[in-house]
């Protein structure tokens, strides 16, 4: 965390059921890596110690009640109970209240528990690092230092302290200069500490941001020694984004130099969490190395009602590569989908993560549909006036809100790379945003029936439109057939393409499914759906099935798709209008 922004925390956590899977050794997260938080409240930038049989966790301040440093205890290192009092109730005289971050605690040779933390230096207006002590691990901690112990103001100040104690008994303070806050490069630093855990030398640079995914920021370093090798784990990117992740470097020693090994994050957004980062290490009572970190369980960003919960991963080393496995994972199907209501309410099932909704926003028009990002870590909602609302890693590229439309918007489709989308109106008018290209529309044609849906062809960059009579209109996409001119028991409501775009399905409000091209017919609820009209369809990522959503929130799964749950039988503030899958 590097921006000096004070925000209010909103909402509670929505926990997704997950199962444990290790990371791939090339640094990319496995698609099956799924996670549960161990501390299901806002507990960012965590660090943990084990003392006298009890685990103590420390975290960045609570913005909602002014608590400078949060604490929690555990008997097993996984199930945590929050401490009721502020662990650093009085800040040192140099610090301004409201920006106290990333505590790290260690026991020194003088019988004290020493906490390093970042706080706002009143004199310079930059984040700097302070030191406080306590005779007990649960505090309270206090500091009478008149100035910060580390404060490189010429390069933006310093944040993210972490204490590393080597096997020879020498300890080091690791931290980051906050260069990105002043338009400078960020670096990770190491400074030796004496027996009392006081700085006893000069800072040495370990590494700096050097990869695209880091987006100009590396921060919160943590070090571990394994079989004579030193590993530096760090966070990179913007913390209020799904692109935030954890990387690692190998080092010659605690004072470096270090070589970055992560051309992509070692741990990135996955099922049950987004934007993992700000990690630290501790060793459990059984000798197992554990990495604690924070991530967004649902909505990303404090202004969107998100929280950064604490997660844990067991750490092992495979051929010299750190590999992590969820400490609190649980089994769940490797499929997921979202339902969306006309009021913008979003409901997630399976491994689909909740990233936020439009509930509470003053909508000028009702929501009519949604689509997901290609990686399943975000989604867009679209309203009848063409207003677009983005959540998770979905980017906003524009909308038709505020523009005069001949007909209302009825749906949207996303480009293959997720960097653009099309909106389509009931007259077949098409509006392209981002890298989506306009290939034509039916806006100038006389249609026998209104257009009800759109699907993208990621291979050609084109799209299909479908009308309620089953007519299909292709634009730079292959025409594979339609139901136009044929008798239908009910109007067609949606179109969905196969993953390879060599086929598509049409679905009618009575549940009738019509398959074209290489799209397999996997079944239809046409005999059981009535009187619940169908409102949307989404295909499984492997093309071997699909889910159909009804206006009351029911979901029918066909083919190899799993029954992951639905909103059927639950009170809804508004009707369901669409569905999208991960």
Short mmCIF file of N, CA, C and O in Angstrom, two decimals, residues 332-404:
data_model
loop_
_atom_site.label_atom_id
_atom_site.label_comp_id
_atom_site.label_asym_id
_atom_site.label_seq_id
_atom_site.Cartn_x
_atom_site.Cartn_y
_atom_site.Cartn_z
N UNK A 332 -14.16 -27.64 -4.14
CA UNK A 332 -15.25 -26.95 -4.82
C UNK A 332 -15.16 -27.27 -6.31
O UNK A 332 -14.07 -27.50 -6.83
N UNK A 333 -16.27 -27.29 -7.03
CA UNK A 333 -16.21 -27.55 -8.46
C UNK A 333 -15.38 -26.50 -9.19
O UNK A 333 -15.38 -25.33 -8.82
N UNK A 334 -14.67 -26.93 -10.22
CA UNK A 334 -13.85 -26.01 -10.99
C UNK A 334 -14.66 -25.34 -12.08
O UNK A 334 -14.27 -25.27 -13.24
N UNK A 335 -15.82 -24.90 -11.74
CA UNK A 335 -16.71 -24.18 -12.64
C UNK A 335 -17.40 -23.10 -11.82
O UNK A 335 -17.47 -23.18 -10.59
N UNK A 336 -17.91 -22.12 -12.48
CA UNK A 336 -18.64 -21.08 -11.76
C UNK A 336 -19.39 -20.16 -12.69
O UNK A 336 -19.13 -20.12 -13.89
N UNK A 337 -20.35 -19.45 -12.12
CA UNK A 337 -21.12 -18.49 -12.89
C UNK A 337 -21.71 -17.44 -11.96
O UNK A 337 -21.76 -17.62 -10.73
N UNK A 338 -22.11 -16.34 -12.57
CA UNK A 338 -22.80 -15.27 -11.88
C UNK A 338 -24.19 -15.09 -12.47
O UNK A 338 -24.39 -15.25 -13.68
N UNK A 339 -25.14 -14.76 -11.62
CA UNK A 339 -26.45 -14.29 -12.08
C UNK A 339 -26.53 -12.80 -11.77
O UNK A 339 -25.98 -12.34 -10.76
N UNK A 340 -27.23 -12.05 -12.60
CA UNK A 340 -27.38 -10.61 -12.37
C UNK A 340 -28.85 -10.24 -12.44
O UNK A 340 -29.61 -10.77 -13.26
N UNK A 341 -29.26 -9.35 -11.52
CA UNK A 341 -30.63 -8.89 -11.48
C UNK A 341 -30.80 -7.53 -12.15
O UNK A 341 -29.82 -6.82 -12.41
N UNK A 342 -32.02 -7.16 -12.41
CA UNK A 342 -32.31 -5.88 -13.07
C UNK A 342 -31.87 -4.69 -12.23
O UNK A 342 -31.64 -3.60 -12.76
N UNK A 343 -31.73 -4.89 -10.92
CA UNK A 343 -31.25 -3.82 -10.04
C UNK A 343 -29.74 -3.78 -9.92
O UNK A 343 -29.18 -3.00 -9.16
N UNK A 344 -29.04 -4.68 -10.67
CA UNK A 344 -27.58 -4.72 -10.61
C UNK A 344 -27.03 -5.64 -9.55
O UNK A 344 -25.81 -5.70 -9.37
N UNK A 345 -27.90 -6.37 -8.84
CA UNK A 345 -27.43 -7.34 -7.87
C UNK A 345 -26.72 -8.49 -8.58
O UNK A 345 -27.18 -8.98 -9.61
N UNK A 346 -25.58 -8.92 -8.03
CA UNK A 346 -24.80 -10.00 -8.62
C UNK A 346 -24.68 -11.13 -7.60
O UNK A 346 -24.40 -10.89 -6.42
N UNK A 347 -24.88 -12.36 -8.06
CA UNK A 347 -24.86 -13.53 -7.20
C UNK A 347 -23.88 -14.54 -7.80
O UNK A 347 -24.00 -14.90 -8.97
N UNK A 348 -22.90 -15.00 -7.00
CA UNK A 348 -21.83 -15.86 -7.52
C UNK A 348 -21.99 -17.28 -7.00
O UNK A 348 -22.38 -17.51 -5.86
N UNK A 349 -21.61 -18.24 -7.87
CA UNK A 349 -21.74 -19.66 -7.55
C UNK A 349 -20.51 -20.41 -8.06
O UNK A 349 -19.89 -20.01 -9.04
N UNK A 350 -20.19 -21.54 -7.39
CA UNK A 350 -19.02 -22.31 -7.78
C UNK A 350 -17.76 -21.51 -7.51
O UNK A 350 -17.62 -20.88 -6.47
N UNK A 351 -16.84 -21.51 -8.48
CA UNK A 351 -15.59 -20.78 -8.27
C UNK A 351 -15.65 -19.35 -8.79
O UNK A 351 -14.62 -18.68 -8.89
N UNK A 352 -16.84 -18.89 -9.13
CA UNK A 352 -16.99 -17.49 -9.53
C UNK A 352 -16.89 -16.61 -8.29
O UNK A 352 -17.57 -16.84 -7.30
N UNK A 353 -16.04 -15.61 -8.36
CA UNK A 353 -15.81 -14.70 -7.23
C UNK A 353 -16.70 -13.46 -7.36
O UNK A 353 -16.84 -12.92 -8.45
N UNK A 354 -17.25 -13.03 -6.26
CA UNK A 354 -18.03 -11.80 -6.25
C UNK A 354 -17.09 -10.61 -6.20
O UNK A 354 -16.27 -10.48 -5.29
N UNK A 355 -17.19 -9.73 -7.20
CA UNK A 355 -16.31 -8.57 -7.28
C UNK A 355 -17.07 -7.24 -7.06
O UNK A 355 -16.45 -6.18 -7.11
N UNK A 356 -18.35 -7.31 -6.81
CA UNK A 356 -19.10 -6.09 -6.61
C UNK A 356 -20.38 -6.10 -7.42
O UNK A 356 -20.61 -6.99 -8.26
N UNK A 357 -21.22 -5.12 -7.17
CA UNK A 357 -22.50 -5.04 -7.88
C UNK A 357 -22.92 -3.59 -8.01
O UNK A 357 -22.27 -2.68 -7.48
N UNK A 358 -24.02 -3.38 -8.70
CA UNK A 358 -24.56 -2.02 -8.88
C UNK A 358 -25.68 -1.72 -7.90
O UNK A 358 -26.33 -0.67 -8.01
N UNK A 359 -25.92 -2.62 -6.95
CA UNK A 359 -26.95 -2.37 -5.95
C UNK A 359 -26.56 -1.14 -5.13
O UNK A 359 -25.42 -1.02 -4.69
N UNK A 360 -27.47 -0.26 -4.93
CA UNK A 360 -27.19 0.97 -4.20
C UNK A 360 -26.83 2.13 -5.09
O UNK A 360 -26.85 3.28 -4.66
N UNK A 361 -26.46 1.84 -6.35
CA UNK A 361 -26.19 2.92 -7.29
C UNK A 361 -27.53 3.46 -7.81
O UNK A 361 -28.52 2.74 -7.90
N UNK A 362 -27.54 4.71 -8.16
CA UNK A 362 -28.74 5.32 -8.73
C UNK A 362 -28.75 5.06 -10.23
O UNK A 362 -28.19 5.81 -11.02
N UNK A 363 -29.38 3.93 -10.61
CA UNK A 363 -29.43 3.54 -12.02
C UNK A 363 -30.51 4.31 -12.75
O UNK A 363 -31.65 4.40 -12.29
N UNK A 364 -30.14 4.85 -13.91
CA UNK A 364 -31.13 5.55 -14.73
C UNK A 364 -31.99 4.57 -15.51
O UNK A 364 -33.11 4.90 -15.92
N UNK A 365 -31.46 3.38 -15.75
CA UNK A 365 -32.18 2.33 -16.48
C UNK A 365 -31.85 0.99 -15.84
O UNK A 365 -30.78 0.82 -15.24
N UNK A 366 -32.71 0.01 -15.97
CA UNK A 366 -32.43 -1.30 -15.38
C UNK A 366 -31.28 -2.01 -16.08
O UNK A 366 -31.02 -1.79 -17.27
N UNK A 367 -30.60 -2.87 -15.34
CA UNK A 367 -29.58 -3.74 -15.92
C UNK A 367 -30.27 -4.77 -16.82
O UNK A 367 -31.31 -5.32 -16.47
N UNK A 368 -29.65 -5.04 -17.99
CA UNK A 368 -30.25 -6.00 -18.93
C UNK A 368 -29.32 -7.18 -19.21
O UNK A 368 -29.75 -8.16 -19.84
N UNK A 369 -28.06 -7.13 -18.79
CA UNK A 369 -27.18 -8.24 -19.06
C UNK A 369 -25.81 -8.06 -18.46
O UNK A 369 -25.50 -7.04 -17.83
N UNK A 370 -24.94 -9.06 -18.66
CA UNK A 370 -23.58 -9.03 -18.15
C UNK A 370 -22.69 -9.90 -19.03
O UNK A 370 -23.17 -10.74 -19.78
N UNK A 371 -21.37 -9.71 -18.92
CA UNK A 371 -20.40 -10.59 -19.54
C UNK A 371 -19.15 -10.57 -18.68
O UNK A 371 -18.91 -9.60 -17.93
N UNK A 372 -18.35 -11.64 -18.76
CA UNK A 372 -17.17 -11.80 -17.91
C UNK A 372 -15.89 -11.56 -18.68
O UNK A 372 -15.84 -11.70 -19.90
N UNK A 373 -14.83 -11.23 -17.96
CA UNK A 373 -13.51 -11.10 -18.58
C UNK A 373 -13.01 -12.49 -18.96
O UNK A 373 -13.43 -13.50 -18.39
N UNK A 374 -12.10 -12.57 -19.93
CA UNK A 374 -11.61 -13.89 -20.35
C UNK A 374 -10.98 -14.72 -19.25
O UNK A 374 -11.07 -15.95 -19.28
N UNK A 375 -10.35 -14.07 -18.25
CA UNK A 375 -9.72 -14.84 -17.18
C UNK A 375 -10.68 -15.15 -16.03
O UNK A 375 -10.31 -15.80 -15.05
N UNK A 376 -11.92 -14.66 -16.12
CA UNK A 376 -12.90 -14.94 -15.08
C UNK A 376 -12.70 -14.17 -13.80
O UNK A 376 -13.34 -14.46 -12.79
N UNK A 377 -11.84 -13.14 -13.82
CA UNK A 377 -11.56 -12.38 -12.62
C UNK A 377 -12.27 -11.02 -12.61
O UNK A 377 -11.86 -10.11 -11.90
N UNK A 378 -13.31 -10.90 -13.38
CA UNK A 378 -14.07 -9.65 -13.41
C UNK A 378 -15.25 -9.78 -14.35
O UNK A 378 -15.40 -10.78 -15.06
N UNK A 379 -16.10 -8.75 -14.35
CA UNK A 379 -17.27 -8.76 -15.22
C UNK A 379 -17.79 -7.35 -15.40
O UNK A 379 -17.46 -6.43 -14.66
N UNK A 380 -18.61 -7.22 -16.46
CA UNK A 380 -19.29 -5.97 -16.75
C UNK A 380 -20.80 -6.18 -16.63
O UNK A 380 -21.31 -7.26 -16.95
N UNK A 381 -21.50 -5.16 -16.19
CA UNK A 381 -22.96 -5.12 -16.25
C UNK A 381 -23.34 -4.03 -17.24
O UNK A 381 -22.67 -2.99 -17.33
N UNK A 382 -24.41 -4.24 -17.99
CA UNK A 382 -24.88 -3.23 -18.95
C UNK A 382 -26.34 -2.95 -18.69
O UNK A 382 -27.13 -3.85 -18.42
N UNK A 383 -26.70 -1.66 -18.75
CA UNK A 383 -28.07 -1.22 -18.53
C UNK A 383 -28.77 -0.95 -19.85
O UNK A 383 -28.13 -0.86 -20.91
N UNK A 384 -30.07 -0.77 -19.79
CA UNK A 384 -30.86 -0.56 -21.00
C UNK A 384 -30.50 0.73 -21.72
O UNK A 384 -30.70 0.84 -22.94
N UNK A 385 -29.96 1.71 -21.01
CA UNK A 385 -29.53 2.95 -21.66
C UNK A 385 -28.08 2.87 -22.15
O UNK A 385 -27.54 3.85 -22.64
N UNK A 386 -27.47 1.67 -21.99
CA UNK A 386 -26.09 1.49 -22.42
C UNK A 386 -25.07 1.86 -21.39
O UNK A 386 -23.87 1.87 -21.68
N UNK A 387 -25.49 2.17 -20.17
CA UNK A 387 -24.54 2.39 -19.09
C UNK A 387 -23.78 1.10 -18.79
O UNK A 387 -24.38 0.02 -18.76
N UNK A 388 -22.47 1.20 -18.60
CA UNK A 388 -21.63 0.03 -18.35
C UNK A 388 -20.96 0.18 -16.99
O UNK A 388 -20.42 1.25 -16.67
N UNK A 389 -20.96 -0.90 -16.21
CA UNK A 389 -20.38 -0.90 -14.87
C UNK A 389 -19.38 -2.05 -14.79
O UNK A 389 -19.73 -3.20 -15.08
N UNK A 390 -18.13 -1.76 -14.44
CA UNK A 390 -17.07 -2.76 -14.46
C UNK A 390 -16.64 -3.11 -13.04
O UNK A 390 -16.57 -2.26 -12.17
N UNK A 391 -16.32 -4.40 -12.86
CA UNK A 391 -15.94 -4.92 -11.55
C UNK A 391 -14.79 -5.91 -11.70
O UNK A 391 -14.63 -6.55 -12.74
N UNK A 392 -13.99 -6.07 -10.64
CA UNK A 392 -12.84 -6.96 -10.71
C UNK A 392 -11.81 -6.40 -11.66
O UNK A 392 -11.52 -5.21 -11.66
N UNK A 393 -11.25 -7.26 -12.53
CA UNK A 393 -10.25 -6.78 -13.48
C UNK A 393 -10.86 -6.31 -14.80
O UNK A 393 -10.14 -6.03 -15.76
N UNK A 394 -12.19 -6.23 -14.85
CA UNK A 394 -12.86 -5.69 -16.04
C UNK A 394 -12.61 -4.19 -16.13
O UNK A 394 -12.80 -3.47 -15.16
N UNK A 395 -12.17 -3.74 -17.28
CA UNK A 395 -11.87 -2.32 -17.47
C UNK A 395 -13.05 -1.61 -18.16
O UNK A 395 -13.72 -2.19 -19.00
N UNK A 396 -13.23 -0.37 -17.79
CA UNK A 396 -14.29 0.43 -18.42
C UNK A 396 -13.73 1.09 -19.68
O UNK A 396 -12.72 1.78 -19.64
N UNK A 397 -14.40 0.85 -20.83
CA UNK A 397 -13.93 1.40 -22.10
C UNK A 397 -14.92 2.41 -22.70
O UNK A 397 -14.65 2.95 -23.77
N UNK A 398 -16.02 2.65 -22.04
CA UNK A 398 -17.00 3.59 -22.56
C UNK A 398 -18.39 3.00 -22.56
O UNK A 398 -18.60 1.82 -22.29
N UNK A 399 -19.38 3.84 -22.86
CA UNK A 399 -20.77 3.40 -22.87
C UNK A 399 -21.60 4.34 -23.74
O UNK A 399 -21.09 5.33 -24.26
N UNK A 400 -22.88 4.01 -23.87
CA UNK A 400 -23.80 4.90 -24.60
C UNK A 400 -24.68 5.69 -23.64
O UNK A 400 -25.62 6.35 -24.09
N UNK A 401 -24.40 5.61 -22.35
CA UNK A 401 -25.19 6.36 -21.38
C UNK A 401 -25.12 7.85 -21.71
O UNK A 401 -24.04 8.39 -21.96
N UNK A 402 -26.24 8.51 -21.71
CA UNK A 402 -26.29 9.93 -22.02
C UNK A 402 -26.45 10.23 -23.50
O UNK A 402 -26.64 11.39 -23.88
N UNK A 403 -26.35 9.19 -24.34
CA UNK A 403 -26.54 9.38 -25.79
C UNK A 403 -27.97 9.02 -26.18
O UNK A 403 -28.61 8.18 -25.54
N UNK A 404 -28.45 9.67 -27.23
CA UNK A 404 -29.79 9.31 -27.73
C UNK A 404 -29.72 7.99 -28.47
O UNK A 404 -28.91 7.81 -29.38
#
